[in-house]
Amino acid sequence: MKSENKNKLCRSTPAPKTGIVHLGLGAFFRAHSAIYIKEAMAHSGGDWGVVGVSMRSPGVRDKLVKQGRDSTRRPDFSADEYRSLIRTLPSWIDKGREGKSRDMRHLLRDYVLILANTGIRHGTEADNLRWKHITLFEEKGDVFLEMSVRGKTGRRDIICHSGTVNYLKRIQDWCPDVADMSFEDLIKAKIDLPVFRLPDGTSSQNLRQTFKRLMIDTGLLTCPRTGQNRTLYSFRHTYATFALLNDGMDIHTLAIQMGTSIAMIERHYSHLTPRLRKEMLTGKRYELSKEEFDEFTEIQ
């Protein structure tokens, strides 16, 4: 070790007191190198520093008091908005300029449909999805589609809605290097190629812009329930909403499927509780039947 580096590698000041880490350490150090953190601390003054903690320790979790405002509801699509969007997509694609612009629209169509039918994360999980990560299996006469996705919480296996097969087949059909195979053979071959590609084999990083254009053209950019602009993540939130309201999925299963915690599901989707308990909240057991109402009216 060179002597001139000694001061940079050794701590000469008192150890900082333990505080709350608002960012995960991995995300923090990807954003700032250690030298910039040290300089910022030196210039700011005060008795503070950056300390790593393990959130798996119950003692640490109990000491980290909740701060700041509650998480807000995420922008999603209602059932009517989602149906309207899906019906509009074919004509919207045809209006795009020929070439890469229209290819992007074609890819976006199946991209958003797969997001909405799997709950996977836009970006991290979708971009890392390859054909070798997809499996078909049969059980009691039913065929299931399984994906192995890698995201913030590591790798997990998920079961997709049945319609997802059709969207994957459509992507396959316009990729020349895999189009001649049957879908079943493609899945069995475990080919190490990205699923979301343009016909020329390239992966696009501009789907956000294409999606925003779609939202503007369809008048769906702003979610009326939150006042926020929708993003590609809105399809993940739509998946969660439909799973809870329409499919009756319990929050434990949903948390596993989406690669998140039960606490996060409860925090971001607690607004759905009244609709999930609508029969109880409307008090139907206290309502009069037609016969009871007629009898009551006669008495009055």
Coordinates of C-alpha atoms in Angstrom, one line a residue:
M1 CA 0.0 0.0 0.0
K2 CA 1.4 3.4 -0.9
S3 CA 2.0 5.8 1.9
E4 CA 0.3 8.7 0.1
N5 CA -3.0 6.7 0.0
K6 CA -3.0 6.1 3.8
N7 CA -5.1 9.1 4.7
K8 CA -7.7 8.2 2.1
L9 CA -8.1 4.6 3.3
C10 CA -8.0 5.1 7.1
R11 CA -10.6 6.8 9.3
S12 CA -9.0 9.5 11.5
T13 CA -12.2 11.0 12.8
P14 CA -14.6 9.6 15.4
A15 CA -17.0 6.9 14.2
P16 CA -20.4 8.5 13.1
K17 CA -23.5 7.7 15.0
T18 CA -25.9 5.2 13.6
G19 CA -28.8 6.7 11.7
I20 CA -31.3 5.8 9.1
V21 CA -30.2 4.8 5.6
H22 CA -32.8 6.0 3.1
L23 CA -31.2 4.3 0.1
G24 CA -30.0 0.7 -0.3
L25 CA -26.3 0.6 -0.2
G26 CA -26.0 -0.9 -3.6
A27 CA -28.1 1.9 -5.2
F28 CA -26.2 4.5 -3.1
F29 CA -22.7 3.5 -4.2
R30 CA -23.7 3.1 -7.8
A31 CA -24.8 6.7 -7.8
H32 CA -21.9 8.1 -5.8
S33 CA -18.3 7.0 -5.5
A34 CA -16.7 6.8 -2.1
I35 CA -14.5 9.9 -2.7
Y36 CA -17.5 12.1 -3.4
I37 CA -19.3 10.9 -0.3
K38 CA -16.3 11.6 1.8
E39 CA -15.9 15.1 0.4
A40 CA -19.6 15.9 0.8
M41 CA -19.4 14.8 4.5
A42 CA -16.3 16.8 5.1
H43 CA -17.8 20.0 3.7
S44 CA -21.2 19.7 5.3
G45 CA -20.1 19.5 8.9
G46 CA -22.2 18.0 11.7
D47 CA -21.9 14.7 13.5
W48 CA -23.2 12.3 10.8
G49 CA -22.0 9.7 8.4
V50 CA -23.1 6.7 6.2
V51 CA -23.5 3.4 8.0
G52 CA -24.7 0.1 6.5
V53 CA -27.4 -1.8 8.3
S54 CA -29.1 -5.1 7.8
M55 CA -32.9 -4.8 7.6
R56 CA -33.1 -8.6 8.3
S57 CA -32.3 -7.9 11.9
P58 CA -35.6 -7.4 13.9
G59 CA -33.7 -5.2 16.4
V60 CA -32.6 -2.9 13.7
R61 CA -36.0 -2.8 12.0
D62 CA -37.7 -1.8 15.3
K63 CA -35.2 1.0 15.9
L64 CA -35.7 2.6 12.4
V65 CA -38.7 4.7 13.0
K66 CA -40.9 5.4 10.0
Q67 CA -40.3 8.8 8.6
G68 CA -41.8 11.0 5.9
R69 CA -45.2 10.7 4.3
D70 CA -47.0 7.5 3.4
S71 CA -46.5 6.0 -0.1
T72 CA -49.1 7.4 -2.5
R73 CA -51.4 5.4 -4.7
R74 CA -49.7 4.4 -8.0
P75 CA -51.2 5.3 -11.3
D76 CA -52.9 2.3 -13.0
F77 CA -55.6 1.5 -15.6
S78 CA -59.2 0.8 -14.8
A79 CA -60.8 -2.2 -16.5
D80 CA -62.6 0.1 -19.0
E81 CA -59.4 2.1 -19.7
Y82 CA -57.4 -1.0 -20.2
R83 CA -59.9 -2.5 -22.6
S84 CA -60.1 0.8 -24.5
L85 CA -56.3 0.9 -24.8
I86 CA -56.0 -2.7 -26.1
R87 CA -58.7 -2.1 -28.7
T88 CA -56.9 1.0 -29.9
L89 CA -53.5 -0.5 -30.3
P90 CA -53.9 -2.2 -33.8
S91 CA -55.0 1.1 -35.5
W92 CA -52.5 3.1 -33.6
I93 CA -49.7 0.8 -34.9
D94 CA -50.9 1.2 -38.5
K95 CA -50.7 5.0 -38.1
G96 CA -46.9 4.9 -37.3
R97 CA -44.3 5.6 -40.0
E98 CA -43.0 2.6 -41.8
G99 CA -39.7 1.2 -40.6
K100 CA -38.3 1.3 -37.1
S101 CA -41.0 3.6 -35.8
R102 CA -43.7 1.1 -36.7
D103 CA -41.6 -1.8 -35.5
M104 CA -41.3 0.0 -32.1
R105 CA -45.1 0.2 -31.9
H106 CA -45.5 -3.5 -32.7
L107 CA -43.0 -4.4 -30.0
L108 CA -44.7 -2.0 -27.5
R109 CA -48.0 -3.7 -28.0
D110 CA -46.9 -7.1 -26.9
Y111 CA -44.5 -5.6 -24.3
V112 CA -47.3 -3.9 -22.4
L113 CA -49.6 -6.9 -22.8
I114 CA -47.0 -9.1 -21.2
L115 CA -46.4 -6.6 -18.4
A116 CA -50.1 -6.5 -17.6
N117 CA -50.5 -10.3 -17.7
T118 CA -47.4 -11.2 -15.6
G119 CA -46.8 -8.3 -13.2
I120 CA -43.0 -8.3 -14.0
R121 CA -41.1 -5.1 -13.6
H122 CA -40.5 -2.9 -16.7
G123 CA -36.8 -2.5 -17.3
T124 CA -34.9 -4.7 -15.0
E125 CA -37.0 -7.9 -15.3
A126 CA -38.4 -7.4 -18.8
D127 CA -35.0 -6.4 -20.3
N128 CA -33.3 -9.5 -18.8
L129 CA -36.0 -11.9 -20.0
R130 CA -34.7 -14.4 -22.5
W131 CA -36.3 -17.3 -24.3
K132 CA -34.3 -19.8 -22.2
H133 CA -36.1 -18.4 -19.1
I134 CA -39.6 -19.5 -20.3
T135 CA -41.0 -22.9 -19.6
L136 CA -44.2 -24.7 -20.7
F137 CA -45.5 -27.5 -18.5
E138 CA -48.6 -29.6 -18.3
E139 CA -50.5 -30.6 -15.2
K140 CA -53.9 -32.4 -15.1
G141 CA -54.5 -31.6 -18.7
D142 CA -53.8 -27.9 -18.4
V143 CA -50.8 -26.2 -19.9
F144 CA -49.0 -23.5 -17.9
L145 CA -46.5 -20.9 -18.9
E146 CA -43.7 -20.1 -16.4
M147 CA -41.1 -17.4 -16.5
S148 CA -37.9 -17.2 -14.5
V149 CA -37.2 -13.4 -14.0
R150 CA -34.4 -11.6 -12.3
G151 CA -35.0 -8.3 -10.6
K152 CA -34.4 -6.4 -7.4
T153 CA -35.1 -9.3 -5.1
G154 CA -33.1 -11.9 -7.1
R155 CA -34.5 -14.6 -9.4
R156 CA -38.0 -15.9 -9.0
D157 CA -40.4 -18.1 -11.0
I158 CA -43.8 -16.8 -11.9
I159 CA -46.9 -18.3 -13.6
C160 CA -48.3 -16.2 -16.4
H161 CA -51.9 -15.6 -17.5
S162 CA -52.9 -18.0 -20.3
G163 CA -53.1 -15.2 -22.9
T164 CA -49.4 -14.5 -22.5
V165 CA -48.6 -17.4 -24.9
N166 CA -50.3 -15.6 -27.7
Y167 CA -48.2 -12.4 -27.2
L168 CA -45.0 -14.4 -27.1
K169 CA -45.9 -16.2 -30.3
R170 CA -46.5 -12.9 -32.0
I171 CA -43.1 -11.6 -31.0
Q172 CA -41.6 -14.9 -32.2
D173 CA -43.3 -14.6 -35.6
W174 CA -41.7 -11.3 -36.5
C175 CA -38.1 -12.3 -35.4
P176 CA -36.6 -14.1 -38.5
D177 CA -34.1 -16.1 -36.5
V178 CA -36.7 -17.9 -34.5
A179 CA -39.9 -17.6 -36.6
D180 CA -39.5 -20.9 -38.4
M181 CA -39.6 -22.9 -35.2
S182 CA -42.8 -24.1 -33.5
F183 CA -43.4 -22.2 -30.3
E184 CA -43.0 -25.5 -28.3
D185 CA -39.6 -26.2 -30.0
L186 CA -38.5 -22.6 -29.3
I187 CA -39.2 -23.0 -25.6
K188 CA -37.6 -26.5 -25.4
A189 CA -34.4 -25.2 -27.2
K190 CA -33.7 -22.8 -24.3
I191 CA -32.2 -20.2 -26.8
D192 CA -30.1 -17.5 -25.1
L193 CA -31.7 -14.5 -26.9
P194 CA -33.7 -11.6 -25.5
V195 CA -37.5 -11.9 -25.9
F196 CA -38.1 -8.2 -26.5
R197 CA -36.3 -7.5 -29.7
L198 CA -37.0 -5.7 -33.0
P199 CA -37.0 -7.7 -36.2
D200 CA -33.4 -6.8 -36.9
G201 CA -32.4 -8.5 -33.7
T202 CA -31.6 -5.3 -31.7
S203 CA -33.0 -4.5 -28.3
S204 CA -34.6 -1.0 -28.0
Q205 CA -34.1 1.3 -25.0
N206 CA -36.7 3.8 -26.3
L207 CA -39.9 2.1 -25.4
R208 CA -40.6 4.8 -22.8
Q209 CA -40.9 7.4 -25.5
T210 CA -43.1 5.2 -27.7
F211 CA -45.3 4.5 -24.7
K212 CA -45.7 8.2 -23.9
R213 CA -46.7 8.8 -27.5
L214 CA -49.3 6.1 -27.1
M215 CA -50.7 7.7 -23.9
I216 CA -50.9 11.1 -25.5
D217 CA -52.5 9.8 -28.7
T218 CA -55.1 7.9 -26.7
G219 CA -55.8 10.6 -24.1
L220 CA -54.7 8.2 -21.3
L221 CA -51.5 9.9 -20.2
T222 CA -52.8 11.2 -16.8
C223 CA -54.5 8.8 -14.4
P224 CA -57.7 10.5 -13.1
R225 CA -57.5 8.7 -9.8
T226 CA -54.0 9.9 -8.8
G227 CA -53.4 12.9 -11.0
Q228 CA -50.1 11.4 -12.0
N229 CA -48.8 10.6 -15.5
R230 CA -48.9 6.9 -16.3
T231 CA -45.6 5.1 -17.0
L232 CA -44.8 1.5 -18.2
Y233 CA -44.8 0.6 -14.5
S234 CA -48.5 1.4 -14.5
F235 CA -49.1 -2.1 -16.0
R236 CA -47.5 -3.7 -13.0
H237 CA -49.8 -1.8 -10.8
T238 CA -52.7 -2.7 -13.0
Y239 CA -51.8 -6.4 -12.7
A240 CA -51.8 -6.2 -8.9
T241 CA -55.2 -4.4 -8.9
F242 CA -56.9 -6.9 -11.2
A243 CA -55.3 -9.8 -9.3
L244 CA -56.8 -8.6 -6.0
L245 CA -60.2 -7.4 -7.4
N246 CA -61.0 -9.7 -10.2
D247 CA -59.0 -12.9 -9.5
G248 CA -59.4 -12.9 -5.7
M249 CA -55.7 -13.5 -5.3
D250 CA -54.5 -13.3 -1.7
I251 CA -51.8 -10.7 -0.8
H252 CA -49.3 -13.4 0.2
T253 CA -49.4 -15.1 -3.2
L254 CA -49.4 -11.8 -5.0
A255 CA -46.3 -10.6 -3.1
I256 CA -44.4 -13.8 -4.1
Q257 CA -45.6 -13.5 -7.7
M258 CA -44.5 -9.9 -8.0
G259 CA -41.2 -10.2 -6.0
T260 CA -42.1 -7.8 -3.3
S261 CA -43.2 -7.9 0.4
I262 CA -46.7 -8.3 1.9
A263 CA -46.1 -4.9 3.6
M264 CA -45.5 -3.2 0.2
I265 CA -48.7 -4.8 -1.2
E266 CA -50.7 -3.6 1.8
R267 CA -49.1 -0.1 1.6
H268 CA -49.7 0.5 -2.1
Y269 CA -53.0 -1.3 -2.5
S270 CA -54.9 -0.7 0.8
H271 CA -57.2 1.6 -1.1
L272 CA -58.8 -1.5 -2.7
T273 CA -59.9 -2.8 0.7
P274 CA -63.5 -1.4 0.5
R275 CA -64.1 -2.9 -2.9
L276 CA -62.6 -6.3 -1.7
R277 CA -65.1 -6.2 1.2
K278 CA -68.0 -4.7 -0.7
E279 CA -70.5 -7.4 0.2
M280 CA -69.7 -6.9 3.9
L281 CA -69.7 -3.1 3.8
T282 CA -73.0 -2.8 1.9
G283 CA -74.7 -4.8 4.7
K284 CA -76.7 -7.0 2.4
R285 CA -77.7 -9.3 5.2
Y286 CA -79.7 -6.4 6.7
E287 CA -81.6 -5.7 3.6
L288 CA -85.3 -6.7 3.2
S289 CA -86.2 -9.3 0.6
K290 CA -89.0 -8.4 -1.8
E291 CA -91.4 -10.5 0.2
E292 CA -90.3 -8.9 3.4
F293 CA -90.6 -5.5 1.9
D294 CA -94.1 -6.1 0.6
E295 CA -95.2 -7.5 4.0
F296 CA -93.7 -4.5 5.8
T297 CA -95.4 -2.1 3.4
E298 CA -98.8 -3.7 4.0
I299 CA -98.3 -3.4 7.8
Q300 CA -97.5 0.3 7.5

